[in-house]
Coordinates of C-alpha atoms and ligand atoms in Angstrom, one line a residue:
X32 CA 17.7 20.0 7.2
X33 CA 14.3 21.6 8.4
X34 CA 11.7 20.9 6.8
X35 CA 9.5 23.8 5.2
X36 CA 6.0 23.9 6.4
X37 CA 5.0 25.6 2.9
X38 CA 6.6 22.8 1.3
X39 CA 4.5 20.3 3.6
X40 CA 1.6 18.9 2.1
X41 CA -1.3 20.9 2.0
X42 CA -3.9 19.3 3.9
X43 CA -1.5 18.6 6.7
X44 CA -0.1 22.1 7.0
X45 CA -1.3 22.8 10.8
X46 CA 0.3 21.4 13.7
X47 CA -3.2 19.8 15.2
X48 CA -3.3 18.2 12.0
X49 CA -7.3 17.2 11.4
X50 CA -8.2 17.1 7.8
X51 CA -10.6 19.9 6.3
X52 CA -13.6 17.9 7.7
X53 CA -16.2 19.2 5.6
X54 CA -19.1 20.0 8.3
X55 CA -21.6 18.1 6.8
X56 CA -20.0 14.9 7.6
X57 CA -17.5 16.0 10.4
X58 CA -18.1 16.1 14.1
X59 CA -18.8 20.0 14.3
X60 CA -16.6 20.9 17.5
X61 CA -13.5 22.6 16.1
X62 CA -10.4 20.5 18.0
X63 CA -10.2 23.1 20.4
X64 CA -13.7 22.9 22.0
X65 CA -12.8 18.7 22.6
X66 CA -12.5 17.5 25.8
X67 CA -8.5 16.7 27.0
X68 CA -8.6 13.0 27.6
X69 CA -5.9 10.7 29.0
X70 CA -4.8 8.3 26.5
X71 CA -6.9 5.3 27.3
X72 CA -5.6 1.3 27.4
X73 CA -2.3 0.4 28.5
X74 CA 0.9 -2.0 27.6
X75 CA 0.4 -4.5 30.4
X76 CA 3.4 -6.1 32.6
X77 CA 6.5 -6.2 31.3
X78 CA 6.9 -9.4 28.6
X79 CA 3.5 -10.6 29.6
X80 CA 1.5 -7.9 28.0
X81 CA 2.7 -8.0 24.8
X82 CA 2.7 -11.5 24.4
X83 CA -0.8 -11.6 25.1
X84 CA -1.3 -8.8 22.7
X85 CA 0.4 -10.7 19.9
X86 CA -1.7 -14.0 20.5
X87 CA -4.9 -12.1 20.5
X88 CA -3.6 -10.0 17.7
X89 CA -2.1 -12.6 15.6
X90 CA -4.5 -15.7 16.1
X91 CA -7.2 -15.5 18.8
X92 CA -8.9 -12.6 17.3
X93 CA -7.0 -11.7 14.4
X94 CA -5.9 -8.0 13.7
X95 CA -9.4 -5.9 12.8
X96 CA -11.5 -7.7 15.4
X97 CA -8.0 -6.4 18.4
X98 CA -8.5 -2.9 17.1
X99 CA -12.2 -3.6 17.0
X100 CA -12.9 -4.8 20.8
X101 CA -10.5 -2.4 22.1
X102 CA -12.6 0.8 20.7
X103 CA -15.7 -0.4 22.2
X104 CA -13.8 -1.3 25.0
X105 CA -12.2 2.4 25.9
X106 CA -15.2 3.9 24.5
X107 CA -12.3 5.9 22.2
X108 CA -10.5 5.6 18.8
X109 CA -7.5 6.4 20.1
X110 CA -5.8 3.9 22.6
X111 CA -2.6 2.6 24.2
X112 CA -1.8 -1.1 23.0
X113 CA 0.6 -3.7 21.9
X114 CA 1.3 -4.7 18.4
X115 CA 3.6 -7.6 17.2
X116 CA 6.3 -8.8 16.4
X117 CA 7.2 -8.9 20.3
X118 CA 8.6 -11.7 22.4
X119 CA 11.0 -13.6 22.3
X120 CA 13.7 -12.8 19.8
X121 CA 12.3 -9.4 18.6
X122 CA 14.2 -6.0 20.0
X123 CA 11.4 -4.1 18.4
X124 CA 9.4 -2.0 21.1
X125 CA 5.7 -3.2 20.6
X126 CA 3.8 -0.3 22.8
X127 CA 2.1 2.2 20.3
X128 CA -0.9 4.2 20.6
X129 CA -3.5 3.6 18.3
X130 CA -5.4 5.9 15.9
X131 CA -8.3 4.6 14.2
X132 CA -10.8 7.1 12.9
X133 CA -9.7 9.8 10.0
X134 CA -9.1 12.8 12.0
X135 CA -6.9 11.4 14.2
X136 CA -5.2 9.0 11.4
X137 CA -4.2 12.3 9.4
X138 CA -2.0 13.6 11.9
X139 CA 0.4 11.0 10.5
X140 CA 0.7 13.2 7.1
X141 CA 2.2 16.0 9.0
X142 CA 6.0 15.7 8.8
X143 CA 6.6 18.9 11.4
X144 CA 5.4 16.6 14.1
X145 CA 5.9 12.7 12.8
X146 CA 9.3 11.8 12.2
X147 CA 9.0 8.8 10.0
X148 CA 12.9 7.1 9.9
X149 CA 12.7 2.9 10.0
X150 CA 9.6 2.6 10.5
X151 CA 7.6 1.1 7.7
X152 CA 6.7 -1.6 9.2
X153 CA 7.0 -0.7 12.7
X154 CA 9.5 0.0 15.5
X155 CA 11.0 -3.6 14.0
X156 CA 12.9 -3.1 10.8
X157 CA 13.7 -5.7 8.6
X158 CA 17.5 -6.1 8.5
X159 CA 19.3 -3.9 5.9
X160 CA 20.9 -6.6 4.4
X161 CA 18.1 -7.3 2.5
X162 CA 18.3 -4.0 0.7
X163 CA 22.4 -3.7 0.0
X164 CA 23.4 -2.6 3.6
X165 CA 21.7 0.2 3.3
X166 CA 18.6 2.0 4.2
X167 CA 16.4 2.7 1.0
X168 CA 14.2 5.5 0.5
X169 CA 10.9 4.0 2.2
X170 CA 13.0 4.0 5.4
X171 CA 14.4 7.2 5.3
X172 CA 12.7 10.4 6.9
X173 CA 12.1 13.8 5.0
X174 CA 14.2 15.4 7.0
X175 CA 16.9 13.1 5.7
X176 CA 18.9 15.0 2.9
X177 CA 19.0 11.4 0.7
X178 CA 15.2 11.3 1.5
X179 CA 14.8 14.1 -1.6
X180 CA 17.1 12.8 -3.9
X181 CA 15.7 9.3 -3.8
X182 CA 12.2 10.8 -4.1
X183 CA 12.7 12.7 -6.5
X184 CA 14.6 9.7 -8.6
X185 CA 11.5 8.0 -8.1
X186 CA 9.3 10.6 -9.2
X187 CA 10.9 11.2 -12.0
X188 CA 11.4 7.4 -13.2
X189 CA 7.2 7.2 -13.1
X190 CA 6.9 10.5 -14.7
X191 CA 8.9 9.2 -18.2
X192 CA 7.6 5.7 -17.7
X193 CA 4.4 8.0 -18.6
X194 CA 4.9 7.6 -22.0
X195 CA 5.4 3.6 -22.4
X196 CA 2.6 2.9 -19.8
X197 CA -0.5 2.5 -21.9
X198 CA 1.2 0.7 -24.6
X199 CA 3.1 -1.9 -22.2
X200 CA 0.0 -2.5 -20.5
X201 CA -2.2 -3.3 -23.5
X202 CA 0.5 -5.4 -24.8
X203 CA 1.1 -7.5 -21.5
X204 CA -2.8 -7.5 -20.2
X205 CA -3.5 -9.2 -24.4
X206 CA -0.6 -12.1 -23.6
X207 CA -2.0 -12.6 -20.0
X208 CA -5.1 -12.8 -21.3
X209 CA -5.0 -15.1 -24.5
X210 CA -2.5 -17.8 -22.1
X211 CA -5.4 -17.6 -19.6
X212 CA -8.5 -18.4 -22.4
X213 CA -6.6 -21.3 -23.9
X214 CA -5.4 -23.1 -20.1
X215 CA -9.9 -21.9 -20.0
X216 CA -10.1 -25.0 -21.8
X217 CA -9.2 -27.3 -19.2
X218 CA -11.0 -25.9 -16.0
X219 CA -10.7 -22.8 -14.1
X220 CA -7.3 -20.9 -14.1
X221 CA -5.9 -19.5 -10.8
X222 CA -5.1 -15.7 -10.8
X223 CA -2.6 -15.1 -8.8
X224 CA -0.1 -16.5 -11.2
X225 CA -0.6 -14.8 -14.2
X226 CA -1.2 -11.3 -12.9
X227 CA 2.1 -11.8 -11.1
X228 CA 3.6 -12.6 -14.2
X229 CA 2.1 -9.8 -15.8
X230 CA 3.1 -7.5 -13.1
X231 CA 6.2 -8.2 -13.1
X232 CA 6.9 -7.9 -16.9
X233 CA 4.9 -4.3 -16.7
X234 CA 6.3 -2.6 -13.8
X235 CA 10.1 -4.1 -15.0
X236 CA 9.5 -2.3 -18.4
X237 CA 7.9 0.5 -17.5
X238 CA 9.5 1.5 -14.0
X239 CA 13.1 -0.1 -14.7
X240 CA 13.3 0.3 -18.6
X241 CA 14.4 -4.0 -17.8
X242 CA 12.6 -6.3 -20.1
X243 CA 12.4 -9.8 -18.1
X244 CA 12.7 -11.3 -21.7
X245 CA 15.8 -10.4 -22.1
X246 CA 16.4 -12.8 -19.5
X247 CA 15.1 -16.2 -19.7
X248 CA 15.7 -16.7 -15.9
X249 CA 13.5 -13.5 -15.0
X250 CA 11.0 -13.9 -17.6
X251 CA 10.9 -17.8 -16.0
X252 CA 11.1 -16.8 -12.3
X253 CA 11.7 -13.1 -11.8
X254 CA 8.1 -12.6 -10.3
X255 CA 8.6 -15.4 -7.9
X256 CA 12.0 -14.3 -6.6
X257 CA 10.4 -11.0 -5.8
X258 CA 8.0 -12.4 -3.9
X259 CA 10.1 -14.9 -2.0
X260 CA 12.6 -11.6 -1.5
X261 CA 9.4 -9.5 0.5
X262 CA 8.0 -12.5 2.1
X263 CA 11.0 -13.4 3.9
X264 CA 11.0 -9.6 5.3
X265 CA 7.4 -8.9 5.9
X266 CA 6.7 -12.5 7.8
X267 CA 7.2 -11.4 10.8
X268 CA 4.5 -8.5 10.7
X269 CA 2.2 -10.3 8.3
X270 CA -0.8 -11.2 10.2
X271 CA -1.4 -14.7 9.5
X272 CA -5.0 -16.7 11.1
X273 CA -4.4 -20.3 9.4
X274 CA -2.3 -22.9 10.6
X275 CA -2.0 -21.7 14.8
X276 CA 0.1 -22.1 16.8
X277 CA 2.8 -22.6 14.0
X278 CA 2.5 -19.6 12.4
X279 CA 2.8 -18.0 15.9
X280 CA 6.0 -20.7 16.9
X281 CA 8.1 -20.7 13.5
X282 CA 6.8 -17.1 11.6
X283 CA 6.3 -14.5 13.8
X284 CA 9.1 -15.3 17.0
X285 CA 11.8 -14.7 15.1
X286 CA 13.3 -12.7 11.7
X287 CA 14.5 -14.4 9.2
X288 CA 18.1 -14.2 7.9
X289 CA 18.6 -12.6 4.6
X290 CA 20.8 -15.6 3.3
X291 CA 17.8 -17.3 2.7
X292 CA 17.1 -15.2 -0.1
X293 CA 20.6 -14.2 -1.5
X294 CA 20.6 -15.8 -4.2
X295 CA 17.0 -14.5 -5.8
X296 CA 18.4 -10.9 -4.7
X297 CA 21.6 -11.2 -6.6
X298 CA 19.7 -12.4 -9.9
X299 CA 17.1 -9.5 -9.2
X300 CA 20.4 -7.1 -8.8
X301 CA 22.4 -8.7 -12.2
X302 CA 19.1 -8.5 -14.0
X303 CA 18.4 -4.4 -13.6
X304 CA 22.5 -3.9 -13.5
X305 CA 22.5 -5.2 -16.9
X306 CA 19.2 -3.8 -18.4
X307 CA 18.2 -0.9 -16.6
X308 CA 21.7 0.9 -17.8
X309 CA 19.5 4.3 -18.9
X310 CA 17.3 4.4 -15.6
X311 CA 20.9 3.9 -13.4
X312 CA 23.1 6.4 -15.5
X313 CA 20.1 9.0 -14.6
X314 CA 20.6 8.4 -11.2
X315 CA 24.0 9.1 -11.3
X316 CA 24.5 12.0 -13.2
X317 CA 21.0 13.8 -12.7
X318 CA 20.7 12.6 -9.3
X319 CA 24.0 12.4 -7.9
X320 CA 22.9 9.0 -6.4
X321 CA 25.9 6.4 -6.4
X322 CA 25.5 3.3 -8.9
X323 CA 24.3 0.7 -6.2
X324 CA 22.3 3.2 -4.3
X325 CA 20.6 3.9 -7.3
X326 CA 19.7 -0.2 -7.9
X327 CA 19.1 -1.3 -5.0
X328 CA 16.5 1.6 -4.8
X329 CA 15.1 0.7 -7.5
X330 CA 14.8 -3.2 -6.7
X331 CA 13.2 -1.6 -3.5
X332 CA 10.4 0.5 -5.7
X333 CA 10.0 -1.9 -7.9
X334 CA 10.0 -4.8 -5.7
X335 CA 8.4 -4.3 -2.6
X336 CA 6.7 -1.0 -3.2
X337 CA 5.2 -1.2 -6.5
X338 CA 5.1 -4.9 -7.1
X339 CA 4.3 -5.9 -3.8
X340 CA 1.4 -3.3 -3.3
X341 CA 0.0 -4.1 -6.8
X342 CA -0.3 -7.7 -6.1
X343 CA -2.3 -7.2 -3.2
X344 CA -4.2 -4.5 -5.2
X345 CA -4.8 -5.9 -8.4
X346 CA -6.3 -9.6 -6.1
X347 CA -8.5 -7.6 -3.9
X348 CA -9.9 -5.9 -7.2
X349 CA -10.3 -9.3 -9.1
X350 CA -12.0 -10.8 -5.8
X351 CA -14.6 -7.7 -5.2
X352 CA -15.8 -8.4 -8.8
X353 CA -16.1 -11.9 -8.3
X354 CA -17.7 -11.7 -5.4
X355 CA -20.1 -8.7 -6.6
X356 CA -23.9 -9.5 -6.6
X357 CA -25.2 -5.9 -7.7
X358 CA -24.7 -6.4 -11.6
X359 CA -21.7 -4.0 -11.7
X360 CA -19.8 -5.8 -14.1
X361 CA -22.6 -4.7 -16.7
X362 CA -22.5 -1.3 -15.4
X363 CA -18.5 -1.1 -15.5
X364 CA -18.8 -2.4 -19.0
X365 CA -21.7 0.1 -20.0
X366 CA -19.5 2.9 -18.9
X367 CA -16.3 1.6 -20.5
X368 CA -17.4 1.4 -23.9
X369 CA -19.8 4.2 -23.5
X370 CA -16.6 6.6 -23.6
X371 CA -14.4 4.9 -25.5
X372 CA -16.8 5.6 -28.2
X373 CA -14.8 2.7 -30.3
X374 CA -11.4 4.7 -29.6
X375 CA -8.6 3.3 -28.3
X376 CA -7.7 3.2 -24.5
X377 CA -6.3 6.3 -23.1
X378 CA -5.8 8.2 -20.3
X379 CA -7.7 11.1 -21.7
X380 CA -10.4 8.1 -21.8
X381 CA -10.2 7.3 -18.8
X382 CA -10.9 10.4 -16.7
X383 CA -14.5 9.9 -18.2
X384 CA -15.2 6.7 -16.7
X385 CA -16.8 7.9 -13.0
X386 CA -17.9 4.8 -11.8
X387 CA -14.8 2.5 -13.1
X388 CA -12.8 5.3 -11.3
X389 CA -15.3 5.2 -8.5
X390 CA -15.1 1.3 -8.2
X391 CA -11.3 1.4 -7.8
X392 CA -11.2 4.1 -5.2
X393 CA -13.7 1.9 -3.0
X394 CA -11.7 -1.2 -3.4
X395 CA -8.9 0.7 -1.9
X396 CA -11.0 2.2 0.9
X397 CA -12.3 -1.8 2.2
X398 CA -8.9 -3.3 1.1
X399 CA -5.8 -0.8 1.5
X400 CA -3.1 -3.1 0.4
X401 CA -1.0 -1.4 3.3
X402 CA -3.0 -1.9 5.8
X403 CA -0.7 -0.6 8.8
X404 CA 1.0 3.0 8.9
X405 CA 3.3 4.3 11.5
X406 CA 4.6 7.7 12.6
X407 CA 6.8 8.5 15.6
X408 CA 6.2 11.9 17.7
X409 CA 8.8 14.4 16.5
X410 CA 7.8 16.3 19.6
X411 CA 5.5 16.8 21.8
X412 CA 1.9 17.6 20.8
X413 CA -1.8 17.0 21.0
X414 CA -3.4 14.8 18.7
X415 CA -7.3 15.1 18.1
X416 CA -9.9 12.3 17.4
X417 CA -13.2 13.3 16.4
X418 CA -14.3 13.9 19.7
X419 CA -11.1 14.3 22.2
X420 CA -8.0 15.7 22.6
X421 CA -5.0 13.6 23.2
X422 CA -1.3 14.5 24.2
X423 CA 1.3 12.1 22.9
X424 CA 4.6 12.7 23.9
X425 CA 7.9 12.9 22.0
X426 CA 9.0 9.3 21.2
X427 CA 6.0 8.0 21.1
X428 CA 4.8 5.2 17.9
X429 CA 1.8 5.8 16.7
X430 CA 0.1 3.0 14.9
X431 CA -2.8 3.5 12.1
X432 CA -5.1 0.2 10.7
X433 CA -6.3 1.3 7.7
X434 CA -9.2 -1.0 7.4
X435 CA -10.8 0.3 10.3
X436 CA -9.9 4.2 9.6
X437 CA -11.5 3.7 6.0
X438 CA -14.8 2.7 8.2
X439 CA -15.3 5.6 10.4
X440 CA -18.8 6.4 9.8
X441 CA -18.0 10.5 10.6
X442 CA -17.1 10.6 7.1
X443 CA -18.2 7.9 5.4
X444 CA -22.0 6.8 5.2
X445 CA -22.7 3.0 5.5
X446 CA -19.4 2.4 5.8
X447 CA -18.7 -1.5 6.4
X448 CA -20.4 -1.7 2.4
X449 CA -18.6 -1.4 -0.6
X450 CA -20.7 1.0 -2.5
X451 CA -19.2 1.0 -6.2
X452 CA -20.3 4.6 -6.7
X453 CA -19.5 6.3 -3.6
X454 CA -17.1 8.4 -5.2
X455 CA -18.3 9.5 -7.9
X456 CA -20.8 13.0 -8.6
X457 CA -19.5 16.0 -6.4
X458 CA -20.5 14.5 -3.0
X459 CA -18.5 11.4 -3.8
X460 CA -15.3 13.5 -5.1
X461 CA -15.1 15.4 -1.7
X462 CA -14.5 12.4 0.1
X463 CA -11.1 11.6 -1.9
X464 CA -9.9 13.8 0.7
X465 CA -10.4 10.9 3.2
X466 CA -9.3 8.4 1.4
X467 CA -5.7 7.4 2.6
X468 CA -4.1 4.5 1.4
X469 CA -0.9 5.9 -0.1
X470 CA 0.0 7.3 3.4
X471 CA -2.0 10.6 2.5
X472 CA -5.4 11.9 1.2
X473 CA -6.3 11.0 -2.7
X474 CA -6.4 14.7 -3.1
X475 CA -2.5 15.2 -1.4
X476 CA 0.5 15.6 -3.5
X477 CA 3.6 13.3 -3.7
X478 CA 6.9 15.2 -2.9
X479 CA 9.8 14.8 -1.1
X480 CA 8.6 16.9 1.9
X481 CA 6.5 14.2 2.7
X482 CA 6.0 10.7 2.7
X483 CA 3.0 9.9 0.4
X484 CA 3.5 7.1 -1.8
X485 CA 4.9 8.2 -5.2
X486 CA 2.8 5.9 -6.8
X487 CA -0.5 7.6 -5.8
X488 CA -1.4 8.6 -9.3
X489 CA -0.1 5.5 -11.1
X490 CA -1.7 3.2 -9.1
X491 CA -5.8 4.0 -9.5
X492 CA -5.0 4.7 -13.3
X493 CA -3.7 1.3 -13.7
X494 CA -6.1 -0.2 -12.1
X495 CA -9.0 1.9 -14.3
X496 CA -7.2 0.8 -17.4
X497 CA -6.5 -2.7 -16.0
X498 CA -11.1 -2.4 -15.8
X499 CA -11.2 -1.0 -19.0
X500 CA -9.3 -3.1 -21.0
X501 CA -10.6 -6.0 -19.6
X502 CA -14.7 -4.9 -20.2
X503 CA -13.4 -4.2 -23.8
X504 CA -12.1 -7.3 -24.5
X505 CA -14.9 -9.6 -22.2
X506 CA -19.1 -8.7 -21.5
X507 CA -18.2 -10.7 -18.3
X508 CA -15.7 -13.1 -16.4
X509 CA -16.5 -15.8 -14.0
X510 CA -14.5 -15.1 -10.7
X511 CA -14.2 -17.5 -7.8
X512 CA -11.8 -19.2 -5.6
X513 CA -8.8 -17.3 -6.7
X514 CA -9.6 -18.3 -10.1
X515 CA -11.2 -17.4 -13.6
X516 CA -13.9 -19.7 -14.6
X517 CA -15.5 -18.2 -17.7
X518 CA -15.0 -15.2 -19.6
X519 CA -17.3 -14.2 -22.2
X520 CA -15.7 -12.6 -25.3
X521 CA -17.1 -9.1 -26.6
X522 CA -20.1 -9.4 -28.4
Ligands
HEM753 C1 -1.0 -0.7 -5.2 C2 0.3 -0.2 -5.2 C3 0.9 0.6 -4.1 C4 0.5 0.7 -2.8 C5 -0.7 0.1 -2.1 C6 1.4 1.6 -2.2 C7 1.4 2.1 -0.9 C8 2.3 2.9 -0.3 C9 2.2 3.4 1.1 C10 1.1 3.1 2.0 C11 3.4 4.1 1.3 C12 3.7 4.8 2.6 C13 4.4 3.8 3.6 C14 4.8 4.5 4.8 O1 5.7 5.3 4.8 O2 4.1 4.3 5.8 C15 4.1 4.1 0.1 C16 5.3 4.7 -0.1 C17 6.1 4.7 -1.2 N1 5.6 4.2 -2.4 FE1 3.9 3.2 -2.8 N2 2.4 2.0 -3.1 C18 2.1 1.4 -4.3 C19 2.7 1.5 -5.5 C20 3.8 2.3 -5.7 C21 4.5 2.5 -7.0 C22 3.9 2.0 -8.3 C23 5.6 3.2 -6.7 C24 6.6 3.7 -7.7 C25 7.0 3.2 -8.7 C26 5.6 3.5 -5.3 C27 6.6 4.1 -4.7 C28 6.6 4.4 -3.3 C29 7.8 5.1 -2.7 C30 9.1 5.5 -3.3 C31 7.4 5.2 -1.3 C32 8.2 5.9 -0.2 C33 7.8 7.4 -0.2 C34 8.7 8.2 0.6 O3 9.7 7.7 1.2 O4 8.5 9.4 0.7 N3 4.5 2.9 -4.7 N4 3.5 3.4 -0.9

């Protein structure tokens, strides 16, 4: 199937790719003024180089400070290098080049030059036993013909969920809540647990139509047989800094073996076989998706994209307002109540709330829960940075870190600072256009021409009500060390 370029996202419509830098804070050289430039850095001798590229990678220096030391090194953004896994038991190629500022990041949005099949995590691919024996959606490129029908499955489970969203989430954040206040009363509570929990339950109901109460198993352990489920398949591309040279040894040298996790798979399979009968008859007859393709992409969506990435979300959210020193709890809570006007929660609600919005969108810009993307050349073509011209050939991996691309000061001023209102007035809404971590711009749309998370909507919302409700129901909360330590109650 070709793929349409009307049907290909907006912003990434062109084959040069750069987003609609807007003048005032782009380099002003349109691409084609840029100086050609060979691809700086290279993949060293054979097995040596990319070992020493994992250990510097993986422990010595750890991931941001690699990509870090290599800009200033080749005076560029863009750069041949190595990235793990690697040597010794990995067939994965390591050598990508590098792209590390926005302009040259967005070429991985357009789908008429990046061919995106098995490669969410890189040239390695988990095995596909851990999915059924068969490639879900996330691995599948748009110009796939299952790519569209799983998309669109996907698209439209969110789109009903619409309705029960608000409702499960008020429901689930008050139980979370009132079991976190009364364990209060014997020391700080650790986080990571109950919003787990809570996740869990939401995006189960919501997503799947599966209640994990139905089950006592999954409403016991459902959360943590997720988890165990992606860590086993992530490991090996998870950088890790603690606890050298193990990690390195007995984590990253080898995948592991889906039989490790078999039997937390098969409950998580029984459990949305048996309760998720509406979502899975949808599939079937709306969809023409066969019964286990249809759950075991929707263990996938719910699992490892929309549990996973909310649980690194929803922690890095939790830790910038622990760590905050600026008062902006006051001001979220000032806003929050402000234009609720003693309503209840709602979407409607929500769209009011500029800095709570504004808040979320900068936690995602200096923590993208995905912090790696990768694209492979459909074909040859040139690839711009903000100040060169680059020509990648076809076959080629390109490789974009997130944390770093969210920095580039071209487009964003002071941008190593997490400025809780960046976002927000007219100035601050422009730059949504830059901000990439569902594998497109805040301002894209989700379809099955491309490959932009279909979660992009879903997940700032959640978060904003996630604020919201919580500066209704506390003036403040005590956060630190992975734990609550106070909360005041609403005055
Ligand atoms: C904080 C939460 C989330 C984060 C950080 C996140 C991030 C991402 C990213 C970065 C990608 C692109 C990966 C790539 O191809 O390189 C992606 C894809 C995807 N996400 Fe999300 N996501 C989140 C939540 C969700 C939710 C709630 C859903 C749906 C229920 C969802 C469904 C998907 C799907 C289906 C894809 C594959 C898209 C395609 O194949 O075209 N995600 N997500």
């Amino acid at each position: 199937m070709s793929i349409s370029t009307m049907a290909i996202n907006r912003i990434t419509a062109s084959s040069s790719a750069s987003p609609p830098l807007k003048p005032s804070i782009a380099s002003p050289p349109p691409p084609t003024s840029l100086p050609v430039r060979t691809i700086p850095g290279s993949y060293g001798l054979p097995v040596l180089g990319p070992l020493v590229d994992r250990l510097n990678y993986s422990w010595f220096q750890g991931a941001e400070p690699f990509f870090k030391k290599r800009i200033e090194k080749h005076q560029s953004t863009v750069f041949r290098t190595n990235v793990p896994p690697s040597f010794p038991f990995f067939l994965a190629n390591p050598n990508v080049v590098a792209v590390l500022d926005c302009k040259s990041f967005a070429h991985m949005f357009d789908m008429e030059i990046i061919e995106k099949k098995n490669i969410l995590v890189g040239d390695f691919m988990p095995s596909t036993k851990f999915t059924g024996d068969r490639r879900v959606c996330a691995y599948l490129d748009p110009s796939e013909p299952q790519h569209t029908q799983l998309k669109n499955f996907t698209m439209d489970m969110l789109k009903r969920s619409s309705t029960v969203w608000l409702p499960t989430l008020t429901s689930l954040l008050d139980d979370m809540w009132d079991t976190v206040e009364s364990n209060l009363t014997s020391g700080p509570v650790g986080y990571i647990v109950p919003i787990q929990k809570f996740l869990f339950a939401f995006l189960s109901r919501c997503i799947a139509g599966a209640d994990p109460q139905n089950s006592p198993d999954m409403a016991e352990n459902g959360w943590l047989r997720m988890d165990r489920w992606l860590a086993v398949q992530i490991l090996p591309t998870a950088p890790i800094n603690a606890f050298q040279p193990l990690v390195e040894i007995f984590l990253h040298s080898f995948p592991y073996p889906y039989f490790l996790v078999s039997r937390d798979y098969n409950k998580l399979y029984e459990f949305i076989e048996k309760e998720s009968k509406e979502v899975i008859e949808r599939g079937q007859t709306e969809f023409n998706l066969s019964k286990e393709d249809t759950i075991h992409n929707l263990l996938f969506t719910l699992g490892f994209n929309a549990f996973g990435g909310f649980s690194i979300f929803f922690l890095s959210l939790l830790s910038t307002l622990g760590s905050d020193k600026t008062g902006i709890q006051e001001k979220l809570r000032k806003e929050v109540r402000e234009k609720m006007g003693g309503k209840g929660l709602s979407f409607g609600a929500i769209k009011e709330m500029e800095l709570v919005q504004s808040f979320v969108y900068e936690t995602l810009r200096l923590s993208p829960p995905v912090p790696l993307q990768y694209g492979r050349a459909r074909k040859d073509f040139k690839l711009s940075s903000h100040d060169s011209v680059f020509e990648v050939k076809k076959g080629e991996l390109i490789c974009g870190y997130q944390p770093l691309v969210m920095k580039d000061p071209n487009v964003f001023n002071d941008p190593e600072t997490f400025v809780a209102d960046r976002f927000t007035k007219e100035k601050g809404k422009e730059l949504l256009n830059y901000l990439y971590w569902s594998n497109g711009p805040q301002t894209g749309e989700s379809s099955a021409s491309n490959k932009q998370c279909a979660g992009k909507d879903f997940v700032p919302l959640t978060a904003c009500l996630f604020l919201a409700h919580l500066f209704l129901r506390y003036d403040s909360v005590t956060i630190a060390d992975n734990s609550f330590s106070a909360v005041e109650k609403a005055k």
